[in-house]
Short mmCIF file of C-alpha atoms in Angstrom, two decimals:
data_model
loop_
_atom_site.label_atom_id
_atom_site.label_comp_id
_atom_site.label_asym_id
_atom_site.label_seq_id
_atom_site.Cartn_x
_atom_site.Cartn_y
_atom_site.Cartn_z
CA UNK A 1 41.06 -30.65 -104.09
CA UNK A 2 39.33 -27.12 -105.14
CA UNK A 3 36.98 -27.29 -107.76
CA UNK A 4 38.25 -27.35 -111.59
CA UNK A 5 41.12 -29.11 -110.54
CA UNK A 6 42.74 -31.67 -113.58
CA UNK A 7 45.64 -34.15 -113.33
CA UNK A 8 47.29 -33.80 -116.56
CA UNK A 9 48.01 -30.73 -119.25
CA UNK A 10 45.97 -32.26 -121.74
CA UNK A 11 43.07 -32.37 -119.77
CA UNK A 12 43.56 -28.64 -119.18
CA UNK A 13 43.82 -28.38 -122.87
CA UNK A 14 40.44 -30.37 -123.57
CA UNK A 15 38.71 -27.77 -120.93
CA UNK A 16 40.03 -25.08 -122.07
CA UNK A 17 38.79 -26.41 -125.96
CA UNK A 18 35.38 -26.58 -124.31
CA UNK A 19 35.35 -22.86 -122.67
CA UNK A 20 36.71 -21.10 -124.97
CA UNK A 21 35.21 -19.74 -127.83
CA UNK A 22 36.36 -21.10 -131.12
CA UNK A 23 38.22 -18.24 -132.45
CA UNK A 24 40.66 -17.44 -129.23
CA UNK A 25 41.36 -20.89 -128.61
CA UNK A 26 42.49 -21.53 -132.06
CA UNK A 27 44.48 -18.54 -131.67
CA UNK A 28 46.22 -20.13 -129.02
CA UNK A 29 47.02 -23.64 -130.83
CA UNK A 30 48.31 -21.10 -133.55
CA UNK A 31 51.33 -22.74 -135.57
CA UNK A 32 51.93 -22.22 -139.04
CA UNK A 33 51.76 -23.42 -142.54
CA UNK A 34 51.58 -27.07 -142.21
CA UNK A 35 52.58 -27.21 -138.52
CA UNK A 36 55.30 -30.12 -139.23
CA UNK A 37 57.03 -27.86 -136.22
CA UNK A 38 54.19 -27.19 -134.35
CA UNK A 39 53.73 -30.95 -134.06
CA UNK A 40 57.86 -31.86 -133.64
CA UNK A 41 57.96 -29.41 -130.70
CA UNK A 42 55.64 -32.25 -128.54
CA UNK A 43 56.34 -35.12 -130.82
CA UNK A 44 60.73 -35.05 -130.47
CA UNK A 45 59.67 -35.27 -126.36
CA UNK A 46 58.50 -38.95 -126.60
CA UNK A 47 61.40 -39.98 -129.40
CA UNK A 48 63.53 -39.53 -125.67
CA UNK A 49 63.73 -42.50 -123.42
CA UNK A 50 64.90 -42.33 -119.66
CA UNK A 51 67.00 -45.08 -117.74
CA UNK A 52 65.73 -45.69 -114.39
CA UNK A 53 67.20 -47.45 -111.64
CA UNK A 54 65.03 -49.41 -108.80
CA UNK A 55 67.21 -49.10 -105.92
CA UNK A 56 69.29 -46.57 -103.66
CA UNK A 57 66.83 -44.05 -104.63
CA UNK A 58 67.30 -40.78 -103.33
CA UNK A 59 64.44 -40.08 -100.71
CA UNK A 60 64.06 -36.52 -101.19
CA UNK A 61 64.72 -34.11 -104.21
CA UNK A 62 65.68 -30.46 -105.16
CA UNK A 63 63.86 -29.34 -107.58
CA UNK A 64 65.20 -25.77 -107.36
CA UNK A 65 67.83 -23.84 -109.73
CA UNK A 66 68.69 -20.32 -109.90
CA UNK A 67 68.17 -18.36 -113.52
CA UNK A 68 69.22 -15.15 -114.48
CA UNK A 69 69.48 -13.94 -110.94
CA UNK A 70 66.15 -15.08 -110.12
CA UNK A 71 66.10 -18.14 -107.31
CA UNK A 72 62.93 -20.68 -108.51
CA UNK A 73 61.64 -23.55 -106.79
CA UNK A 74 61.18 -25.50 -110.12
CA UNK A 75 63.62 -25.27 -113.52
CA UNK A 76 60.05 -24.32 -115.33
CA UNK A 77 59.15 -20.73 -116.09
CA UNK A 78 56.34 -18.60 -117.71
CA UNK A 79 57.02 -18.00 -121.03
CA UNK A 80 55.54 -14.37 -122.47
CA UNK A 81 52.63 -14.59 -124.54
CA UNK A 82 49.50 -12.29 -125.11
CA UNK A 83 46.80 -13.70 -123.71
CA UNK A 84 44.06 -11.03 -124.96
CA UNK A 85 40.43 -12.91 -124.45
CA UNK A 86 41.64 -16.07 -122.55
CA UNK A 87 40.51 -14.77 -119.03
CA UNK A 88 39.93 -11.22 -117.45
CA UNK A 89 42.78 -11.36 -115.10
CA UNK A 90 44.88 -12.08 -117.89
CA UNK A 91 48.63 -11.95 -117.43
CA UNK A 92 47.95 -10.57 -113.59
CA UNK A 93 46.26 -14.12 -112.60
CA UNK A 94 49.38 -15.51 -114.28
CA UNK A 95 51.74 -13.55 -112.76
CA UNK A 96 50.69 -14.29 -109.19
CA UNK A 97 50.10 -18.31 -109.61
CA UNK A 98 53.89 -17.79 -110.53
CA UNK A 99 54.97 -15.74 -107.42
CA UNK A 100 52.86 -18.58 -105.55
CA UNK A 101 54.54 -21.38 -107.00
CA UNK A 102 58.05 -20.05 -106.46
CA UNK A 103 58.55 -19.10 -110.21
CA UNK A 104 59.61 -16.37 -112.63
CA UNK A 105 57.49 -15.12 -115.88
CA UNK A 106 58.46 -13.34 -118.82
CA UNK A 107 55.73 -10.78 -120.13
CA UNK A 108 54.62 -10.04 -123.56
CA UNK A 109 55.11 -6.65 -125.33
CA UNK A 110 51.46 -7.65 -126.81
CA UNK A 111 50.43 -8.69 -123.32
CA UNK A 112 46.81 -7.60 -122.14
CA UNK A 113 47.84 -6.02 -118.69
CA UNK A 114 50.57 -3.42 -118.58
CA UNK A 115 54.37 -3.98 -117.10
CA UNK A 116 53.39 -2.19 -113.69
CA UNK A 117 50.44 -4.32 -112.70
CA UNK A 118 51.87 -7.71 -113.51
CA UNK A 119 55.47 -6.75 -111.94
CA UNK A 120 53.37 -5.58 -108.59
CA UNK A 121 51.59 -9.45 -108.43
CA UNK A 122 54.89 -10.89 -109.06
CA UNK A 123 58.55 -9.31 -109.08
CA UNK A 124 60.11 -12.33 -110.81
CA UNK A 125 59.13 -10.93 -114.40
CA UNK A 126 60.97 -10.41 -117.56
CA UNK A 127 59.87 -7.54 -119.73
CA UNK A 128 59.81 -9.01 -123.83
CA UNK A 129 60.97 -6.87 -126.28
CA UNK A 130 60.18 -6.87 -129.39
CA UNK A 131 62.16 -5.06 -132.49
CA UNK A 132 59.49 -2.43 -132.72
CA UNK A 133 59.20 0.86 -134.02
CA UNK A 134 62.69 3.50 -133.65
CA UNK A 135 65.90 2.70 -131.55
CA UNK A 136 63.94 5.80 -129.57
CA UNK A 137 60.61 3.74 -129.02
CA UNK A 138 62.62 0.53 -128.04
CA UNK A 139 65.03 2.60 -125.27
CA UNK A 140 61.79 4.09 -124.00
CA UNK A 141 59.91 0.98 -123.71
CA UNK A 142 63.17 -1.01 -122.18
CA UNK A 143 62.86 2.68 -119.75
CA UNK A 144 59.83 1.60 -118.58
CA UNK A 145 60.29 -2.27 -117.55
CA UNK A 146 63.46 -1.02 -115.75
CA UNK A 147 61.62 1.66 -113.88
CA UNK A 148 58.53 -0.57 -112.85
CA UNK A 149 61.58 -3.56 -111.60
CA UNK A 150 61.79 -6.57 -114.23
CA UNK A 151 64.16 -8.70 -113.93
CA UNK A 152 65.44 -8.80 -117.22
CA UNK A 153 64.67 -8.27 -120.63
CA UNK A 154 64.10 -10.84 -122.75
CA UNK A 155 64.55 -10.31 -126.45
CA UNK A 156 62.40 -11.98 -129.50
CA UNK A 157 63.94 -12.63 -132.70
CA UNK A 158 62.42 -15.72 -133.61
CA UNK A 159 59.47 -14.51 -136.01
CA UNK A 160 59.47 -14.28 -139.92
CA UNK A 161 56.21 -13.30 -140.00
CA UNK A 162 54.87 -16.60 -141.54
CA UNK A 163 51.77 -16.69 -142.55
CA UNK A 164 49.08 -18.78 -143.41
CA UNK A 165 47.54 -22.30 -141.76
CA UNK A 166 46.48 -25.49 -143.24
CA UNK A 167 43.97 -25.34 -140.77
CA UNK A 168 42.77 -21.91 -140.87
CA UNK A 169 43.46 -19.08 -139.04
CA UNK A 170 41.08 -17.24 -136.64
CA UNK A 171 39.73 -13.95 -137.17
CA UNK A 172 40.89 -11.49 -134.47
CA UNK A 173 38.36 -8.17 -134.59
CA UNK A 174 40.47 -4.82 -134.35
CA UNK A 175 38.05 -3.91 -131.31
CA UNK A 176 34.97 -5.19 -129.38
CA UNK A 177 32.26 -2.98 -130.62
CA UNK A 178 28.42 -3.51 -131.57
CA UNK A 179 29.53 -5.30 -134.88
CA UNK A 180 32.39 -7.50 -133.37
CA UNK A 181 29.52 -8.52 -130.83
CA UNK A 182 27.20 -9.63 -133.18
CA UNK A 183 29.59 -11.40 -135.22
CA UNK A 184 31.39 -13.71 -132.51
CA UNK A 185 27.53 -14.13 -130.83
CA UNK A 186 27.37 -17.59 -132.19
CA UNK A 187 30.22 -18.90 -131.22
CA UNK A 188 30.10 -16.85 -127.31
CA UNK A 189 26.51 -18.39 -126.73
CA UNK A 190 28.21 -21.84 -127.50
CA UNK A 191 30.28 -21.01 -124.39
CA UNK A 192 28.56 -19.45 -121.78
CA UNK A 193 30.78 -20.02 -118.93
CA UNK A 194 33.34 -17.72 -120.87
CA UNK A 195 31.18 -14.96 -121.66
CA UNK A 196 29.71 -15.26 -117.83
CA UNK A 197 33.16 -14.71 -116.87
CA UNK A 198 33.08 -11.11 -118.42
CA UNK A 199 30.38 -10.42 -117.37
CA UNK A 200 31.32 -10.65 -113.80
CA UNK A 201 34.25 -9.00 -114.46
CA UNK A 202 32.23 -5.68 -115.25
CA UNK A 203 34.75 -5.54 -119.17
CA UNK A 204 34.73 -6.83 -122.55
CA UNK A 205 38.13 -8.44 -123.59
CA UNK A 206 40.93 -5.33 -124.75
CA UNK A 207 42.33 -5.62 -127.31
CA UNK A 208 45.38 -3.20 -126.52
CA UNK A 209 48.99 -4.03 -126.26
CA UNK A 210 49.19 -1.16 -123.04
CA UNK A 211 52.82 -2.15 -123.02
CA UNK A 212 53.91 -0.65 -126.46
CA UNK A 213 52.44 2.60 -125.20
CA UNK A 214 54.78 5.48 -125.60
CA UNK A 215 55.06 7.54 -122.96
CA UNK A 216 52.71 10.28 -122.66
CA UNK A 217 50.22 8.13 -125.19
CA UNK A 218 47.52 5.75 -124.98
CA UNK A 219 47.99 2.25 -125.48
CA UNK A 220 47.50 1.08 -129.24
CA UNK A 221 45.27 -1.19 -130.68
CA UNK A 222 46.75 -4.79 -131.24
CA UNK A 223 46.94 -4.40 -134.63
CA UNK A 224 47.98 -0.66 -134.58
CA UNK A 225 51.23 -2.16 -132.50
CA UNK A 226 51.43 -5.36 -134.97
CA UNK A 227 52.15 -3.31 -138.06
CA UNK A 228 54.12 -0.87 -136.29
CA UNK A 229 56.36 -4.38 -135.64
CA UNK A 230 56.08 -5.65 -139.37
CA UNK A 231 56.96 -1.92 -140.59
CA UNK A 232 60.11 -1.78 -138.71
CA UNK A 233 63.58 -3.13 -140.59
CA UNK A 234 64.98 -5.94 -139.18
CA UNK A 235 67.79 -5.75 -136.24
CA UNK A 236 71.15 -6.25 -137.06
CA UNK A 237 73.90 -7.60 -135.13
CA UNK A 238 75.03 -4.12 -134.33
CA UNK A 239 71.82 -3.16 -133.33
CA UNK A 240 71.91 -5.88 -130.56
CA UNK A 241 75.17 -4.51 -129.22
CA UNK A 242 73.41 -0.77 -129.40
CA UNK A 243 70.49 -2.42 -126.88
CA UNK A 244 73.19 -4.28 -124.69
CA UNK A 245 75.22 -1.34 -124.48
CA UNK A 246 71.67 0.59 -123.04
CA UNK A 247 70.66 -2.14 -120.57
CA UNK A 248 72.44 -3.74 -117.64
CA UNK A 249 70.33 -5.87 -116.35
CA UNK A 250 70.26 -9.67 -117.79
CA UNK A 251 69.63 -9.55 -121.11
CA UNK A 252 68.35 -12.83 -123.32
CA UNK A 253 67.83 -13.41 -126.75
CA UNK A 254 64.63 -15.73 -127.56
CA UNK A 255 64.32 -17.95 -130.81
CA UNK A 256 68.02 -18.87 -131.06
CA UNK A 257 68.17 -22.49 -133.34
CA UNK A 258 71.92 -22.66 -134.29
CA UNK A 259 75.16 -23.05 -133.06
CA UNK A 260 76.68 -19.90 -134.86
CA UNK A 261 74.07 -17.47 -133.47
CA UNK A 262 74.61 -19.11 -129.96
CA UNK A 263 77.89 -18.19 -130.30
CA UNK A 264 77.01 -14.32 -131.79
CA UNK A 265 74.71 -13.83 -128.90
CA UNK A 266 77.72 -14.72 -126.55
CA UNK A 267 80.10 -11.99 -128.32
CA UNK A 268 77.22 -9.17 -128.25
CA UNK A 269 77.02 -10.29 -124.28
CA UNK A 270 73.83 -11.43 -123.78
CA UNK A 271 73.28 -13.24 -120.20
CA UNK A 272 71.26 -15.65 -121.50
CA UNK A 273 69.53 -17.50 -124.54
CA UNK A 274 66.29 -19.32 -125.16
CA UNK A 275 66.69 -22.19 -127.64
CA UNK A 276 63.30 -21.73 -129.46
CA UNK A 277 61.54 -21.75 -132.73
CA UNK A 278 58.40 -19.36 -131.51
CA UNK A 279 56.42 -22.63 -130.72
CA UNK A 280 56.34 -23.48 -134.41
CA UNK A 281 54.72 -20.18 -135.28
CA UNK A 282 58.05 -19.42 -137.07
CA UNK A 283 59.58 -21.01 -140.31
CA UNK A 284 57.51 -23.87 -140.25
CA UNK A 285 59.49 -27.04 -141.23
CA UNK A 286 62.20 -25.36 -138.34
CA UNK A 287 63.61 -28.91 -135.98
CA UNK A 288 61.77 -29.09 -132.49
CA UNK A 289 63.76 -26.58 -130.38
CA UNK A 290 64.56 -29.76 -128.20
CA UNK A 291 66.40 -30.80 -131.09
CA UNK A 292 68.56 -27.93 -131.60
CA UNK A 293 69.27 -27.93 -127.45
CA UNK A 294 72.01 -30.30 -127.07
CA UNK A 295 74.26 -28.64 -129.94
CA UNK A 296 73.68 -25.24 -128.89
CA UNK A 297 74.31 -26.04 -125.02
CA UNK A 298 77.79 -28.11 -125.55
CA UNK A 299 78.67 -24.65 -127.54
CA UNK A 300 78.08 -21.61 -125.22
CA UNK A 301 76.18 -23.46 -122.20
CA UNK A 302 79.42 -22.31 -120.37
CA UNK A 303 79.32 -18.75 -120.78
CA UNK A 304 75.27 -17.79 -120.99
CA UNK A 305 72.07 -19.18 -119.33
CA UNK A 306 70.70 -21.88 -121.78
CA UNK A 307 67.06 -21.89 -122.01
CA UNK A 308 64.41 -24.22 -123.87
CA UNK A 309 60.96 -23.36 -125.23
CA UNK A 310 58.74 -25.33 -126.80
CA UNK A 311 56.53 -28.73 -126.56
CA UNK A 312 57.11 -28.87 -122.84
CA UNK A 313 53.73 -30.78 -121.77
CA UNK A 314 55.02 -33.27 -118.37
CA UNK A 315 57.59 -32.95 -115.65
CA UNK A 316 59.56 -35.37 -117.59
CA UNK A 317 59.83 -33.24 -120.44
CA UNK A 318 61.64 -30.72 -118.21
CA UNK A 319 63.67 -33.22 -117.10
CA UNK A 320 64.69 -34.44 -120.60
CA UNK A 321 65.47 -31.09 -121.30
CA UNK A 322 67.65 -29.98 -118.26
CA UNK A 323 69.72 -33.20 -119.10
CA UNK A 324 69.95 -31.94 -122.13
CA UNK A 325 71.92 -29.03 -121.04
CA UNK A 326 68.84 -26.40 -120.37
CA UNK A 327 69.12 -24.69 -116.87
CA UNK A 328 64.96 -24.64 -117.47
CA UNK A 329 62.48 -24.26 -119.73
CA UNK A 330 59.72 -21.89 -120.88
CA UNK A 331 56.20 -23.11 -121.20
CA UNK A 332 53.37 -20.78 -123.28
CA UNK A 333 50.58 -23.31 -124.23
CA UNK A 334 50.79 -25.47 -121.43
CA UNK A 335 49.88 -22.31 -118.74
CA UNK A 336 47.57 -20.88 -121.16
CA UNK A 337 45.61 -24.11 -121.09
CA UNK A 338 45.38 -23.92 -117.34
CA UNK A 339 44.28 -20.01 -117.41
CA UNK A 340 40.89 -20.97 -119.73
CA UNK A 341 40.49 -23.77 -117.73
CA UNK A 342 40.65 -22.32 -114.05
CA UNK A 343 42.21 -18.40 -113.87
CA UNK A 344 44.99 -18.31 -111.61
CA UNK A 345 44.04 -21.94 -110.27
CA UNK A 346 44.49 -23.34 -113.71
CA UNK A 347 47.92 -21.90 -113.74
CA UNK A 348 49.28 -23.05 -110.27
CA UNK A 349 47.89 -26.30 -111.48
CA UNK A 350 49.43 -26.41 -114.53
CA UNK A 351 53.24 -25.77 -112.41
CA UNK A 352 51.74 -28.35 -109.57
CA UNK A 353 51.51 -31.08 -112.52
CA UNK A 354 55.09 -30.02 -113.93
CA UNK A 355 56.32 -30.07 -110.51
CA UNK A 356 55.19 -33.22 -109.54
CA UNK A 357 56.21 -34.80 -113.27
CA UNK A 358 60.00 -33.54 -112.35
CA UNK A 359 59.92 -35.08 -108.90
CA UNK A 360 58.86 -38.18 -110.27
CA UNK A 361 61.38 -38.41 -113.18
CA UNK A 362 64.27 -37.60 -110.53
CA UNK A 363 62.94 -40.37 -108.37
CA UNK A 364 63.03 -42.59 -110.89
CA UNK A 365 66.38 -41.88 -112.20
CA UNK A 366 68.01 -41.94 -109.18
CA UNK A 367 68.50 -38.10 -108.50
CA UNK A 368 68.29 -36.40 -105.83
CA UNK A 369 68.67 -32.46 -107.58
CA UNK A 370 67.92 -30.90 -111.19
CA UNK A 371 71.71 -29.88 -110.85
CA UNK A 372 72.50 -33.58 -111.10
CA UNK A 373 71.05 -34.34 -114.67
CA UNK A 374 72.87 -35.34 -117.77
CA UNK A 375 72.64 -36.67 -121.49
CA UNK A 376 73.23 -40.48 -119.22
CA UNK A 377 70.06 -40.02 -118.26
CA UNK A 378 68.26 -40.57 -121.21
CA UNK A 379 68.23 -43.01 -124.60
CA UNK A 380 68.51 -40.24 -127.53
CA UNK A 381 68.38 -42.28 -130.56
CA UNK A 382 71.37 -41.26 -132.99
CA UNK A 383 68.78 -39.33 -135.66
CA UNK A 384 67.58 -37.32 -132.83
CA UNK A 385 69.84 -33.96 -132.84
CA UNK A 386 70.34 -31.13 -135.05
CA UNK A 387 73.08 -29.76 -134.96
CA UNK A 388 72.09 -26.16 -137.14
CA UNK A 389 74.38 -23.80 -137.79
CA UNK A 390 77.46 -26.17 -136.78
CA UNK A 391 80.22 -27.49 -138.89
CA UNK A 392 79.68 -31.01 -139.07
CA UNK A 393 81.96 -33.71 -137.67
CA UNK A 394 85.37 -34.33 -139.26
CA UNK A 395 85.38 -36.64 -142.04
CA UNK A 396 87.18 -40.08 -141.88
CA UNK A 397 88.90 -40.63 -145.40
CA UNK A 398 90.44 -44.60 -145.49
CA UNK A 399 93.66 -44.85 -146.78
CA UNK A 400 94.25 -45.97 -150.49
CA UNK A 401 95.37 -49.69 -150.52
CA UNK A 402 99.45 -49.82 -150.96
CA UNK A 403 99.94 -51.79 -154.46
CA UNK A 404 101.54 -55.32 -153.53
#
């Protein structure tokens, strides 16, 4: 095996805790508030049992699934964060240990490498959009991800804008100047394979979001681009209809929790949805998204894509999901994990775990293809589902006793 190589996510995780500095990896745990969601997301995952069976075992398995037009070798896909500081390749490194595992990505609006670059290492890629700035700015930036070739657009709804951690929460400079050195120098000389890394790479980390660049402009700070997001009023149903109307390409809409927005998102014709609750960086006390799945898929999971993001850490997990009614899921902290780690490496062996995890879980069950899962597969305790956003089941009212 190459060098760096680890065996499970949460090694990656405990590498990555030991390279990074302390401010960008607690930037990626993020979360909010009390992070009761942050910790559901993972924790709902081992409330689900599987049922095995020991023989007639199929002796090979098909892992692979189509999505949104896009034929993958795994149901397990990149989900778009920013990943600003984690490595110099950035989302370029993760782009191409996609392509190389047979995979799609989605790519951040905030992301550290612009939409041309990362659709050149990998074609698979879905531009995220988020509700920023005028319908103008939005159209423009859609403009762009259509001209360089994604392969969708993904869009983000699921942020409130929460703020505050128990924890604490990291300071992020505006810029990497003198000052910003000389403040984070105790905590880079702690980790001196991550600032080595830099250092070879001949830059500092950027701290741009080159994606919300308008054309004709330079890219704008990450901040600059943050409160240009906070500033602008929130999307309205009509508004979605406005951006569906202006794209024609698949369109999804992330951070969807309830049955009665499933169904919206259906009417304003999205292709697709991602069941997902920001990885508990939204409303925190919000169900684990894995929670919310099985509700949402029995409403509209035969007339859009149904996607899940959020706590995915095994191949079984993925598993537990697709039988749940996803076609695949979305993983963000998992891959990021595996970039600190190793680069691109870390990434492909982040997938390489996943994949392996499904192929096991199939074996065991008795599958022989992804396309074969259901809810019989697994031992979901009664509690387990919410159903948000759903009229509940109808009531049973006894008859009154006839008087003798």
């Amino acid at each position: 095996m190459a060098s760096g190589w680890f065996e499970t996510v949460a090694e990656a995780q405990r590498r990555a805790k030991k390279r990074l500095p302390r401010s960008v990896y607690m930037a990626l745990v993020a979360g909010s508030e009390r992070g009761a969601t942050l910790e559901d997301n993972v924790d709902a995952f081992r409330e689900l049992g599987v049922a095995p069976h020991v023989a007639g075992l199929s002796a090979q398995r098909d892992l692979t699934t189509r999505v949104l037009g896009q034929d993958l070798a795994l149901p397990v896909l990149i989900s778009p964060t920013g990943v600003q500081a984690v490595h110099p390749d950035g989302e370029v490194a993760v782009a191409r240990a996609a392509a190389a595992r047979g995979t799609a990505m989605g790519l951040s609006s905030f992301a550290s490498k612009p939409v041309e670059e990362v659709l050149a290492a990998n074609p698979a890629t879905f531009f995220q959009l988020y509700w920023s700035g005028s319908r103008e700015q939005i159209l423009a930036r859609v403009k762009r991800a259509r001209a360089a070739g994604a392969a969708g657009v993904i869009v983000t709804l699921d942020w409130s804008f929460s703020q505050g951690r128990d924890w604490g929460s990291p300071h992020i400079p505006e810029q990497i100047d003198l000052r910003t050195m000389v403040r984070f120098a105790p905590e880079t000389v702690l980790r001196p394979r991550w600032a080595l890394g830099w250092l070879r790479s001949g830059s500092l980390p950027d701290l741009t979001a080159p994606n919300m660049a308008l054309p004709g402009e330079p890219a704008p700070g990450f901040f600059a681009a943050y409160y240009e997001w906070m500033q602008t009023p929130l999307p309205s149903w009509e508004d979605l209809r406005w951006l569906r109307a202006q794209y024609e390409g698949p369109l999804v809409l992330k951070g969807v929790m309830r049955v009665d927005d499933a169904l919206r998102a259906v009417d304003t014709g999205f292709d697709g949805i991602s069941v997902s609750n920001h990885g508990g960086n939204n409303l925190d006390g919000t169900p684990a998204s894995i929670r919310a799945l099985p509700a949402v898929a029995e409403a509209v999971g035969g007339q859009v894509e149904v996607l899940l993001d959020g706590g995915v850490r095994r191949g079984s997990d993925v598993v537990k999901a697709v039988a749940l009614g996803a076609k695949a899921v979305l993983i963000g902290r998992a891959y990021l994990w595996g970039l600190a780690a190793n680069g691109q490496a870390g990434v492909e062996n982040v997938l390489d775990i996943l994949r392996s995890g499904i192929d096991s879980a199939l074996l065991g069950l008795g599958r022989s293809s992804v396309r074969e899962l259901s809810p019989e597969d697994l031992l979901v305790p009664g509690t387990f589902a919410r159903r948000l956003g759903a009229p509940s089941a109808p009531r049973t009212v006894e008859p009154a006793p006839v008087p003798v």
